PDB file of C-alpha atoms in Angstrom:
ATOM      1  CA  UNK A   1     117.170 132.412  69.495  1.00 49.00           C
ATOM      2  CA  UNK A   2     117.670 128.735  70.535  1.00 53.00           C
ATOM      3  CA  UNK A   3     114.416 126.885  70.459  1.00 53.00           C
ATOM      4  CA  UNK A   4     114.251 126.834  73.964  1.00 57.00           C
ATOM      5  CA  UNK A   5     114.625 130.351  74.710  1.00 62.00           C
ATOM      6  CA  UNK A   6     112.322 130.937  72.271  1.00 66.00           C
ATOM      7  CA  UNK A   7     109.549 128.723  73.889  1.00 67.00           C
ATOM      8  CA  UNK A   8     110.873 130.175  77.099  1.00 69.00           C
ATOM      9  CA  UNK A   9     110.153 133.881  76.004  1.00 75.00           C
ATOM     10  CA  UNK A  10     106.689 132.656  74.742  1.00 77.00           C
ATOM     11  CA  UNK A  11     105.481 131.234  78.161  1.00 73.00           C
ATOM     12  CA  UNK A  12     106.688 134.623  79.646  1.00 75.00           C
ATOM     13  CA  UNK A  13     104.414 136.870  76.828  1.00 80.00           C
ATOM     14  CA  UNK A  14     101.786 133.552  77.648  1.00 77.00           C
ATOM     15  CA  UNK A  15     102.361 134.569  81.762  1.00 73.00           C
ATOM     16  CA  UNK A  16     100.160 138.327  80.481  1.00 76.00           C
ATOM     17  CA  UNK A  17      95.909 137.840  80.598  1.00 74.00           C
ATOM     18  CA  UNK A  18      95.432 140.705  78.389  1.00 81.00           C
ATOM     19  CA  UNK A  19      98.521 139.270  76.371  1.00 85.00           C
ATOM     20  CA  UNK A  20      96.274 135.447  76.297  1.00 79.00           C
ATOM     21  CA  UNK A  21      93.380 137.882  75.248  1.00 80.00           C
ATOM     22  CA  UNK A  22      95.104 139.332  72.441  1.00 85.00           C
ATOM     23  CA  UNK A  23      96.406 135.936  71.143  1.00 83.00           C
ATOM     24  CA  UNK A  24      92.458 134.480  71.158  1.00 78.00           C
ATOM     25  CA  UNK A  25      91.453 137.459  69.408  1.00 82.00           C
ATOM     26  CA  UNK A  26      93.630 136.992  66.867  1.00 85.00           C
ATOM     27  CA  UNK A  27      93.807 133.221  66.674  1.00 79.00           C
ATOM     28  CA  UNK A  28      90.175 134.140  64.795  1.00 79.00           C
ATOM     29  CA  UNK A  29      91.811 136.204  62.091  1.00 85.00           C
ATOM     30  CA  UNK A  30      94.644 139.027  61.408  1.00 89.00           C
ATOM     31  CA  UNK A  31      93.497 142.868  63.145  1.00 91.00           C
ATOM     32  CA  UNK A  32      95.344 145.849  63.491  1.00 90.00           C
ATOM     33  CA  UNK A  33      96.301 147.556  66.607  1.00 90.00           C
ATOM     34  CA  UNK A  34      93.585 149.815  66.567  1.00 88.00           C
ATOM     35  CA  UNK A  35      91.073 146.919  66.016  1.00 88.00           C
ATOM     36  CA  UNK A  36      92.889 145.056  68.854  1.00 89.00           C
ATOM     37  CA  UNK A  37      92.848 148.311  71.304  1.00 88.00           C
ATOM     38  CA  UNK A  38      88.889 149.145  71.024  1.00 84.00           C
ATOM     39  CA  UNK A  39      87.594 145.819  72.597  1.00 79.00           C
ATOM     40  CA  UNK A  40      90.386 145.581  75.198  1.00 77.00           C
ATOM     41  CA  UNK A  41      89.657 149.469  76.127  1.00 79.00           C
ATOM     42  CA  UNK A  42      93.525 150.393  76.650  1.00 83.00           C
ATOM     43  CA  UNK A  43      95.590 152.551  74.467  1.00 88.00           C
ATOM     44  CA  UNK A  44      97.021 152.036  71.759  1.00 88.00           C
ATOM     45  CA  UNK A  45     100.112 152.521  73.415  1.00 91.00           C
ATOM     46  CA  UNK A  46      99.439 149.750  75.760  1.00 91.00           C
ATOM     47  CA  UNK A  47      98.482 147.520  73.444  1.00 91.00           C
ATOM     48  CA  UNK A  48     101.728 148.032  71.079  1.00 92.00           C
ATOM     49  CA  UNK A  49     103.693 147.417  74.381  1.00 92.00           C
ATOM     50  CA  UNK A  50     101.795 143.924  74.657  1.00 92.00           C
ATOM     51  CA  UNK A  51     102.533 143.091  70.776  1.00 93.00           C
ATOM     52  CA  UNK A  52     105.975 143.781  71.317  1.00 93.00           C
ATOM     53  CA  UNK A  53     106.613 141.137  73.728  1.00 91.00           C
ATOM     54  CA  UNK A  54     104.012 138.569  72.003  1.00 91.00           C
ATOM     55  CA  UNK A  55     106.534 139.343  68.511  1.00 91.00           C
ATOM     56  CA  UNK A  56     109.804 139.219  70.089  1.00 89.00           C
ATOM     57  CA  UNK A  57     108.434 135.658  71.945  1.00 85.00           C
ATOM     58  CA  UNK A  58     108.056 134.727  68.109  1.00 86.00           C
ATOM     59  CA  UNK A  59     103.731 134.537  68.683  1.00 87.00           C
ATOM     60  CA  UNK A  60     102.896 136.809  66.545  1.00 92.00           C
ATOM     61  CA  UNK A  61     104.208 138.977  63.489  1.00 92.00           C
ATOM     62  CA  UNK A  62     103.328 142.067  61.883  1.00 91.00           C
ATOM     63  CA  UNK A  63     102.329 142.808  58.309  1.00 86.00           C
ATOM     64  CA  UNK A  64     104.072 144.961  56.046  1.00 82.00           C
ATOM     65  CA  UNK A  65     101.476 146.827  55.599  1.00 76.00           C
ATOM     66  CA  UNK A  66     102.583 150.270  57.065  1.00 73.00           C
ATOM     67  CA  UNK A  67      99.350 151.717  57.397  1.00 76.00           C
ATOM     68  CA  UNK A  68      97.585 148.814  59.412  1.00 78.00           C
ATOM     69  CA  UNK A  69     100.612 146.580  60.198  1.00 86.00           C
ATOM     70  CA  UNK A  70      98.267 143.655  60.764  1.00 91.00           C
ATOM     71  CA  UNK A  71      98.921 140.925  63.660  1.00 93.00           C
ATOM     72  CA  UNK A  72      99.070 137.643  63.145  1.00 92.00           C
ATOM     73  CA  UNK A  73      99.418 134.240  65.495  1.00 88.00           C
ATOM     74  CA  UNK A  74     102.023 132.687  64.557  1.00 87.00           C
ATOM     75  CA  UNK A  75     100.818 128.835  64.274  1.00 79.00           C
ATOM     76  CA  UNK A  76     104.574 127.177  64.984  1.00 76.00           C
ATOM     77  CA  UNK A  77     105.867 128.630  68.017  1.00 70.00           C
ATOM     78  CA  UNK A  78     102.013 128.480  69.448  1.00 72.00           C
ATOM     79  CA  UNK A  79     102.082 124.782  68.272  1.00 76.00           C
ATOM     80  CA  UNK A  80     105.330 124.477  69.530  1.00 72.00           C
ATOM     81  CA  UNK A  81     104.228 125.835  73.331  1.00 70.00           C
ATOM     82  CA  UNK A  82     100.923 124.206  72.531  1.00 74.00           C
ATOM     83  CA  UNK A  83     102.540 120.820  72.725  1.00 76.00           C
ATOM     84  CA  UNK A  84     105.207 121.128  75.109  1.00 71.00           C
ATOM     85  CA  UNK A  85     102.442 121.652  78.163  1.00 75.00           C
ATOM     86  CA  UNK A  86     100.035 119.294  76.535  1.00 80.00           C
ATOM     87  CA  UNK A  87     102.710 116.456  76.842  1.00 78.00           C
ATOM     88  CA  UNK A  88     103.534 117.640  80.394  1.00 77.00           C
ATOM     89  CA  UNK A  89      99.799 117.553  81.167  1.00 84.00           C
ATOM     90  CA  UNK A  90      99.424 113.895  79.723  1.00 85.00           C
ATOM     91  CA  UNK A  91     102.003 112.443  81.505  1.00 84.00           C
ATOM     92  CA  UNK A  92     100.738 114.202  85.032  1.00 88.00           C
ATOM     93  CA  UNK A  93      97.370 112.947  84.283  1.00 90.00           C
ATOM     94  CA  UNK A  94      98.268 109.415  83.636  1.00 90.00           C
ATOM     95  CA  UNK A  95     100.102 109.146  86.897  1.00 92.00           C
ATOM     96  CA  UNK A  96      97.140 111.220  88.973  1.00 94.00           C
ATOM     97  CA  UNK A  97      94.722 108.214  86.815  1.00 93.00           C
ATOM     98  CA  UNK A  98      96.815 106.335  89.232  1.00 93.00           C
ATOM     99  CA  UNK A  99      96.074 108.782  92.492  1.00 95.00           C
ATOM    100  CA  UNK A 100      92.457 108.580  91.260  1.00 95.00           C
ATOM    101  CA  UNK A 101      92.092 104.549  91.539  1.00 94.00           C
ATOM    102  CA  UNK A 102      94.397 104.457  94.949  1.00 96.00           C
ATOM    103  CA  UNK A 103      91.971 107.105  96.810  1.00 95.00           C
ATOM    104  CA  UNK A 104      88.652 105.352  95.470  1.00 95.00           C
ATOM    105  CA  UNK A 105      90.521 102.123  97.655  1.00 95.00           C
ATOM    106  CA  UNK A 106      91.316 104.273  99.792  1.00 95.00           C
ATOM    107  CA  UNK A 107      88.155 105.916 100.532  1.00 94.00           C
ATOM    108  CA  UNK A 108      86.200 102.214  99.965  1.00 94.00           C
ATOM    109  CA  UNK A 109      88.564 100.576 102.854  1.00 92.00           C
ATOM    110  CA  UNK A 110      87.798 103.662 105.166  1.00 90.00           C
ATOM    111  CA  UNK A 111      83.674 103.110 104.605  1.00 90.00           C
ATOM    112  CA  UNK A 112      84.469  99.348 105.544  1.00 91.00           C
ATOM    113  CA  UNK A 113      86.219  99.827 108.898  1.00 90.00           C
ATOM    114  CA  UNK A 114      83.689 102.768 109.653  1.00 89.00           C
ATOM    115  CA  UNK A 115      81.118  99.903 109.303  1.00 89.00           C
ATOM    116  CA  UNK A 116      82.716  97.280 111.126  1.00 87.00           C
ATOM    117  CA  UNK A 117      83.090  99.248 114.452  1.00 79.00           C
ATOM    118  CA  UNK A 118      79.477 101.154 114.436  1.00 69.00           C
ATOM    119  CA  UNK A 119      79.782 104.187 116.683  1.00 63.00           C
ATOM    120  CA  UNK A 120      83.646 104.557 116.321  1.00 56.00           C
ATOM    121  CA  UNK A 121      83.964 106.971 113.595  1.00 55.00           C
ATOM    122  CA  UNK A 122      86.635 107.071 111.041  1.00 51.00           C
ATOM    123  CA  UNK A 123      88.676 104.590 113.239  1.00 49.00           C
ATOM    124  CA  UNK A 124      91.272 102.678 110.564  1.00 50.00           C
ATOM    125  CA  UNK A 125      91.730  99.182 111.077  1.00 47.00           C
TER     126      UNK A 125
ATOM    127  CA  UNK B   1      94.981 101.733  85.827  1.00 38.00           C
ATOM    128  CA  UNK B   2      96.928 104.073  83.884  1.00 38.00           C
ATOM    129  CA  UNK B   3      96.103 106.728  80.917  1.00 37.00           C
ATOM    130  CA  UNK B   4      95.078 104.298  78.395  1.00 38.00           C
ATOM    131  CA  UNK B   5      92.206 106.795  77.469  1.00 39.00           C
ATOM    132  CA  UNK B   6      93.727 110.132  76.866  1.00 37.00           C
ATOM    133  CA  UNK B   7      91.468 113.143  75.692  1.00 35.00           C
ATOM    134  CA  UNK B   8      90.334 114.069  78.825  1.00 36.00           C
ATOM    135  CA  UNK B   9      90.102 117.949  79.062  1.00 38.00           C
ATOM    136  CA  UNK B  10      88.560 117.633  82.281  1.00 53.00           C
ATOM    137  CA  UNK B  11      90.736 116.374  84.733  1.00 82.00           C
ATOM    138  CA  UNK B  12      94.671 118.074  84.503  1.00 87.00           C
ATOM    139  CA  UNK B  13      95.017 121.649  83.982  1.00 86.00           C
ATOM    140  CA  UNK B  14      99.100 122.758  83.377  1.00 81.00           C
ATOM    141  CA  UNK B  15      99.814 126.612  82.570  1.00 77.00           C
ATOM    142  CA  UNK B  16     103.037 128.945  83.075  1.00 71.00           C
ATOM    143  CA  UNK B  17     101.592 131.442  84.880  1.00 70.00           C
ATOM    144  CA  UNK B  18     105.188 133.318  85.257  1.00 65.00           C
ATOM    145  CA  UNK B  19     108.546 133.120  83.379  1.00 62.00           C
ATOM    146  CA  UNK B  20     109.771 130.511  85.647  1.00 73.00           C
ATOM    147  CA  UNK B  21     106.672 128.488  87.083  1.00 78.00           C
ATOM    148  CA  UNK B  22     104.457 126.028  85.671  1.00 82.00           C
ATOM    149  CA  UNK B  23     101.030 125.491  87.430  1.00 87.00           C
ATOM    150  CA  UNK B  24      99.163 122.090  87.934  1.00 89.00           C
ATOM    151  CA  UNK B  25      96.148 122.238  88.772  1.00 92.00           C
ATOM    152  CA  UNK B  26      93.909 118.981  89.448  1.00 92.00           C
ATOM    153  CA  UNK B  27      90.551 117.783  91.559  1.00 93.00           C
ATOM    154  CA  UNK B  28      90.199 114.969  93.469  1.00 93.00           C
ATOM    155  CA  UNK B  29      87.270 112.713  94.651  1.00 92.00           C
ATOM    156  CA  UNK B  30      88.026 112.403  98.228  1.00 93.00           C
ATOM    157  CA  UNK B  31      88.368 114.241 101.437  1.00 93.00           C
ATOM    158  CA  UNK B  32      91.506 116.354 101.932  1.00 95.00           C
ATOM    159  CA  UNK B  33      93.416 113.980 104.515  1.00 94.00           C
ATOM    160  CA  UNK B  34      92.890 111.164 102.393  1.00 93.00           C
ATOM    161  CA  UNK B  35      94.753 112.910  98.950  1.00 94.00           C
ATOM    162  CA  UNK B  36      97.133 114.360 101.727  1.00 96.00           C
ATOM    163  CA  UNK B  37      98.237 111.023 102.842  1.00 94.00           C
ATOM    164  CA  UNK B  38      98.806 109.976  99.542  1.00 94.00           C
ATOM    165  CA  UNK B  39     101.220 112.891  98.876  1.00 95.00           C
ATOM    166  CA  UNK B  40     102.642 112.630 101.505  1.00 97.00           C
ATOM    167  CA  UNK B  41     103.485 108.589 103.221  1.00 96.00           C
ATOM    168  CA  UNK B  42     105.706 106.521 100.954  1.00 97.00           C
ATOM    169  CA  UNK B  43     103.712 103.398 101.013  1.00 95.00           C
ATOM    170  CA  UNK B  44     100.932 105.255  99.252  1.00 94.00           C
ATOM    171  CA  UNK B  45     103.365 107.364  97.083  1.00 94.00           C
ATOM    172  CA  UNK B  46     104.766 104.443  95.650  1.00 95.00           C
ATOM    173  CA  UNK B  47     101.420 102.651  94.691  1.00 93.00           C
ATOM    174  CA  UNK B  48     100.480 106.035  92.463  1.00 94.00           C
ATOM    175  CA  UNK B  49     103.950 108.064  91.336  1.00 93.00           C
ATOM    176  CA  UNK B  50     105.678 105.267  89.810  1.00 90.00           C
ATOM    177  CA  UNK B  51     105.985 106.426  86.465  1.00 86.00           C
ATOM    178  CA  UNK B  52     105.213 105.357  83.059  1.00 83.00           C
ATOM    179  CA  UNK B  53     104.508 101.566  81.884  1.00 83.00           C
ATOM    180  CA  UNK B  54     107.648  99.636  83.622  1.00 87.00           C
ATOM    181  CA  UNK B  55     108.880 101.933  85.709  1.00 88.00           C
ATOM    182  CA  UNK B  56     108.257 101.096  89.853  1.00 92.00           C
ATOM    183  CA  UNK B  57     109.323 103.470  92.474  1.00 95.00           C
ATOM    184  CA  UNK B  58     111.577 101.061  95.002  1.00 96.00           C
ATOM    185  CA  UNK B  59     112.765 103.902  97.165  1.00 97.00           C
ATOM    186  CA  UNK B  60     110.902 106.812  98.687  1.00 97.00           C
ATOM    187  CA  UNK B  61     112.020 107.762 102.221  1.00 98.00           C
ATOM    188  CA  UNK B  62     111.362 110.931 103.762  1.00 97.00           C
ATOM    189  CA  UNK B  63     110.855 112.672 107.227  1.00 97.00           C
ATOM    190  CA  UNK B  64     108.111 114.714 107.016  1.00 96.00           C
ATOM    191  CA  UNK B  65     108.620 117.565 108.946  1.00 96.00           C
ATOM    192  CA  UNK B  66     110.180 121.169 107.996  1.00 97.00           C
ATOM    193  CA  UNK B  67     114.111 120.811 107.203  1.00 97.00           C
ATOM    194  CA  UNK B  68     113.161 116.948 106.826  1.00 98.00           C
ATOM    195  CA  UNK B  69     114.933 115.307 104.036  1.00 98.00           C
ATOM    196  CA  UNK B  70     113.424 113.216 101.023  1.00 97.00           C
ATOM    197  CA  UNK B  71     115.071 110.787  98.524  1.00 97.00           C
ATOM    198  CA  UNK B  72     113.345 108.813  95.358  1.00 96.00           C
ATOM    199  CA  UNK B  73     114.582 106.370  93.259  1.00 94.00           C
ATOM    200  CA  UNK B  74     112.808 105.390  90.172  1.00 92.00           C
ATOM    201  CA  UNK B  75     114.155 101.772  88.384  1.00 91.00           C
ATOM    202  CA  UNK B  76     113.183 100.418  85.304  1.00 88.00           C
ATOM    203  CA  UNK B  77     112.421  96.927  84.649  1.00 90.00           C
ATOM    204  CA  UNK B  78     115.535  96.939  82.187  1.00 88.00           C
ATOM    205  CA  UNK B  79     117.789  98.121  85.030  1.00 87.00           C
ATOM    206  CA  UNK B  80     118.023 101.848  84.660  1.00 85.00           C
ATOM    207  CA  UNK B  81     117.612 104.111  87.444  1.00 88.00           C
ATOM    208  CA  UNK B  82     116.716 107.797  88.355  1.00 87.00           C
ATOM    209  CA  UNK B  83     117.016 109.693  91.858  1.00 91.00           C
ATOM    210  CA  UNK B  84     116.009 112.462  93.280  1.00 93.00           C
ATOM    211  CA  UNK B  85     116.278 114.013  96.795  1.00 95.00           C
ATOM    212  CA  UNK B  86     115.030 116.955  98.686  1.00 96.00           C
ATOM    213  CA  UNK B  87     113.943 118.853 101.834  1.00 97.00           C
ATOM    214  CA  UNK B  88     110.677 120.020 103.093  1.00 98.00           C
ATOM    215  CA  UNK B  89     110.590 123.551 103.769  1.00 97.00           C
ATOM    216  CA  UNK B  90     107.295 123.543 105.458  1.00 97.00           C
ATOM    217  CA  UNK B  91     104.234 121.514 106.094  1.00 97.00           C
ATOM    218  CA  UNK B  92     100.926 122.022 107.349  1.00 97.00           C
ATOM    219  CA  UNK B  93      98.824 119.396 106.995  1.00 96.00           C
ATOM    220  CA  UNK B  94      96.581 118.943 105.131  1.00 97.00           C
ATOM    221  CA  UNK B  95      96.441 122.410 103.667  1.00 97.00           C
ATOM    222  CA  UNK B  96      99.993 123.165 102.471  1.00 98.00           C
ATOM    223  CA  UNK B  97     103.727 121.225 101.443  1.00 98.00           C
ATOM    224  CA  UNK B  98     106.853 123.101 100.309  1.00 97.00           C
ATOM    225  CA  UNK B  99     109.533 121.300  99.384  1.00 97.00           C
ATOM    226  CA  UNK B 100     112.705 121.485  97.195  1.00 95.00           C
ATOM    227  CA  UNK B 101     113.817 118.961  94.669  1.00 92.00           C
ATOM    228  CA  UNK B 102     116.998 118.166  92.938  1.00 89.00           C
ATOM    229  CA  UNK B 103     117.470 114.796  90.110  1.00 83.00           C
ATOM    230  CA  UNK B 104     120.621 113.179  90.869  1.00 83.00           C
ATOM    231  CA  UNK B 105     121.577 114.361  86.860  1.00 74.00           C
ATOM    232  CA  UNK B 106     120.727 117.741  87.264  1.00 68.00           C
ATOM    233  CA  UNK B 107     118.569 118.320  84.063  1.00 60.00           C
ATOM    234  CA  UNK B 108     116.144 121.009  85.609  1.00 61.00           C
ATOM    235  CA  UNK B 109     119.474 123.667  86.038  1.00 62.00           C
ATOM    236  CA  UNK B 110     119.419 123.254  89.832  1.00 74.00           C
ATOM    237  CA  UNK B 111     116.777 123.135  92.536  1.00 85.00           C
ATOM    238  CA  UNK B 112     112.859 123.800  92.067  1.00 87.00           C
ATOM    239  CA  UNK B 113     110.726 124.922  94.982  1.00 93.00           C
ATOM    240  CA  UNK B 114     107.800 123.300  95.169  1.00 95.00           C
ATOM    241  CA  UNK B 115     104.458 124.474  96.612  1.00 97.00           C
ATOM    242  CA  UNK B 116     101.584 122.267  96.478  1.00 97.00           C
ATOM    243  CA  UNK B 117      98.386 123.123  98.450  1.00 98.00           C
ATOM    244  CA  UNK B 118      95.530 121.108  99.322  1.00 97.00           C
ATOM    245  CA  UNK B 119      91.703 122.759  99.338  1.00 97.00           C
ATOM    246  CA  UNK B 120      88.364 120.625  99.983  1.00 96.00           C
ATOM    247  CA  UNK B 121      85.010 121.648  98.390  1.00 92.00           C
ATOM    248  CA  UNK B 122      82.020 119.358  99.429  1.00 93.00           C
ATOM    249  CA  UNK B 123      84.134 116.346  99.952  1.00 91.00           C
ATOM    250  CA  UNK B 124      86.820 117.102  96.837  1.00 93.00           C
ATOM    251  CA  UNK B 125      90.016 118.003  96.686  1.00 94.00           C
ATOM    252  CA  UNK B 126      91.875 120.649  94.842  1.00 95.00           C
ATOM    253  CA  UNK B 127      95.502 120.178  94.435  1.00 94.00           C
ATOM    254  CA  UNK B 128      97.264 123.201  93.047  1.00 95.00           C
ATOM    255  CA  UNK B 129     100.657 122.347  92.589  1.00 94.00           C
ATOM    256  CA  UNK B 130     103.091 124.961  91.444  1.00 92.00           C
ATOM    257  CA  UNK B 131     106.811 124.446  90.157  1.00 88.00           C
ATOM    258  CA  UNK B 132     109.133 127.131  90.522  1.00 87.00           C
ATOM    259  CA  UNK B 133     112.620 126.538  88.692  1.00 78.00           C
ATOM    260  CA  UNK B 134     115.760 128.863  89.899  1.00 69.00           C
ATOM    261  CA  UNK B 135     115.808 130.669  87.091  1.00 61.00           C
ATOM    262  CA  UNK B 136     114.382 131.363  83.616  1.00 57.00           C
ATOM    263  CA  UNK B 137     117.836 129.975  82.741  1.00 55.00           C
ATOM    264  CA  UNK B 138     116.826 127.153  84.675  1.00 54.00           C
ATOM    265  CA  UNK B 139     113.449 126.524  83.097  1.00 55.00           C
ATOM    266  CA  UNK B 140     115.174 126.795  79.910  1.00 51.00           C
ATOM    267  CA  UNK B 141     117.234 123.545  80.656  1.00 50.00           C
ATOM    268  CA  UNK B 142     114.172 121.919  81.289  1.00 53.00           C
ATOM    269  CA  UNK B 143     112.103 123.468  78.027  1.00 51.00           C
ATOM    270  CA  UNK B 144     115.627 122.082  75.874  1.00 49.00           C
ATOM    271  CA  UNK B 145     114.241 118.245  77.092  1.00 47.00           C
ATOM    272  CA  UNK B 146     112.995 116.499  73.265  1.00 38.00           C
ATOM    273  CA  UNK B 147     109.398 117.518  72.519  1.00 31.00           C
ATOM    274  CA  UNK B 148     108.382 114.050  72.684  1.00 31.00           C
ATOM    275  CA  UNK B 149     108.947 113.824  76.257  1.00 37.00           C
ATOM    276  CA  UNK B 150     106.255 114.892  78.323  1.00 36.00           C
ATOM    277  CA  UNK B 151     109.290 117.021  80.450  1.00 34.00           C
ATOM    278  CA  UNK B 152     107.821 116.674  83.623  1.00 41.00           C
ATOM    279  CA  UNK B 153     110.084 116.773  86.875  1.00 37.00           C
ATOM    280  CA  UNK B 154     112.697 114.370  85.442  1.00 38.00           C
ATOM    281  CA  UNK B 155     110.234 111.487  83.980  1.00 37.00           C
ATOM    282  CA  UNK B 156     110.875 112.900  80.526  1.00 39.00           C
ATOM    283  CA  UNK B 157     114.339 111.077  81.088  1.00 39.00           C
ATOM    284  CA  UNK B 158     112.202 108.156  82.007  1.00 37.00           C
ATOM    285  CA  UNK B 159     110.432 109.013  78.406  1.00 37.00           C
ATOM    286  CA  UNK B 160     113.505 108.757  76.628  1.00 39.00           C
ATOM    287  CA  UNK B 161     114.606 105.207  78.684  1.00 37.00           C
ATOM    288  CA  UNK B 162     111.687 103.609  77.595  1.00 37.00           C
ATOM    289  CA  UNK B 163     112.315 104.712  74.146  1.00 39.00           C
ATOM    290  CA  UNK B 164     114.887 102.496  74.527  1.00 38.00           C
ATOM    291  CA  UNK B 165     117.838 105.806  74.118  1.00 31.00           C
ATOM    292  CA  UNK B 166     118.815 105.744  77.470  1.00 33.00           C
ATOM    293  CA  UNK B 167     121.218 107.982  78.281  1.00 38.00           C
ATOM    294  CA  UNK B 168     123.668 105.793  80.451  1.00 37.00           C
ATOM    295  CA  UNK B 169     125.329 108.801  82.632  1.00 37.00           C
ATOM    296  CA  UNK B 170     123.270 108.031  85.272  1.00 40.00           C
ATOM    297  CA  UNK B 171     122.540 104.452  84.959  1.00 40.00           C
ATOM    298  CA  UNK B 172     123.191 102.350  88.086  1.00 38.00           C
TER     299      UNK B 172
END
């Protein structure tokens, strides 16, 4: 997998709640399906079908244990996503920072012509 | 003016709800036609999506009406230059804007569709702004920009000009 398919297959597993659910549960510590499948009430079933997708997006392995077969997060491709939409969100914010300080003049002009013409509401100069 | 002090957690909320959409989600303090108009009329575009640090946005024209065309160009004080154009789809104002965009180098792997909508709460505004690419292939292209780049719709090329690595292709 190229690294961008791979960070494109984890936003898909990411796209799931229950799948989000499962990674949160185990970004506190390894469990094994059946300890995943009690506090999600599903099958284990289901939630083997959800593991599937979160390993082949590269999220999470399995142990090689074959009685428990413990998950675990995978800290570099979660980093890896982690980052990607943390940059994204930085550079939106700093231009809506922008938005923020043009509606504040925005809003403070349209107070000032609302008080220079009293009774004619909202009227722009 | 700009994001001098990051680690805000409050204001801009990006997720990828689907395999090819990313989600922006953001409130504003001010009444719906206000943040509308700001979206929406190029003098006030200009004074607010210009970019990073010494970038300025010299041309934004655009009809706004549905099948109405749109075209940006982003220059940087050293003399590089980005463009975009589009069409609106479909506007209702203030609620609702689709619209399609296309960067003149086409690093997203063709057109995204838009769809931002505009809800007031007690004199707020909640933009929700979602990005839909053409394809997962498509949102792949974009997910290949560096890591470094915060690979928004096309500024992470403005990333990498500032960085002083311009890519000249589409220099002017």
């Amino acid at each position: 997998m190229t690294p961008s398919s791979h960070l494109d297959a984890a936003f898909s597993a990411l796209a799931d709640p229950t799948r989000r659910a499962i990674l949160a549960r185990l970004a506190l510590g390894e469990a094994s399906v059946m300890e995943l499948a009690e506090p999600f009430s599903m099958s284990q079933p289901a939630v083997s079908k959800h593991l599937k997708v979160l390993e082949q997006a590269g999220l999470i392995s399995r142990g090689r244990d074959a009685q428990r077969r413990p998950c675990r997060i995978e800290g570099r491709a979660f980093a890896e996503m982690e980052e990607w939409l943390e940059n994204y969100r930085r550079f939106w914010e700093g231009q809506f920072r922008q938005l923020d300080a043009l509606l504040d003049e925005l809003k403070a002009a349209k107070k000032k012509a609302r008080a220079a013409t009293p009774g004619a509401k909202g009227k722009r100069k | 003016m700009n994001a001098a002090t990051p680690r805000t957690t409050v204001g801009l909320k990006v997720s990828a709800p689907g395999a090819r959409e990313i989600l922006l989600t953001r409130l504003f303090d001010a009444p719906r036609d206000l943040v509308f108009d700001a979206f929406t009329k190029p003098e006030l575009i200009k004074r607010w999506m210009f970019g990073p640090e010494g970038w300025s946005l010299p041309v934004c024209d655009l009809e706004l009406k549905a099948g109405g065309k749109m075209h940006y160009v982003w220059k940087h004080k050293d003399g590089n230059s980005m463009g975009m154009r589009g069409a609106f789809r479909e506007i209702k104002r203030p609620s609702r804007i689709v619209h399609t965009e296309i960067f003149d180098e086409d690093w997203t792997g063709g057109e995204t569709l838009v769809t931002t909508l505009f809800t007031e709460k007690d004199g707020k505004t909640l933009v929700e702004q979602t990005i839909l690419y053409s394809s997962r292939a498509a949102r792949d292209a974009v997910l290949k920009s560096p890591m470094e780049d915060g690979a928004a719709q096309g500024y992470n090329r403005l990333d990498k000009f500032l960085a002083g690595q311009a890519d000249r292709r589409g220099a002017a």
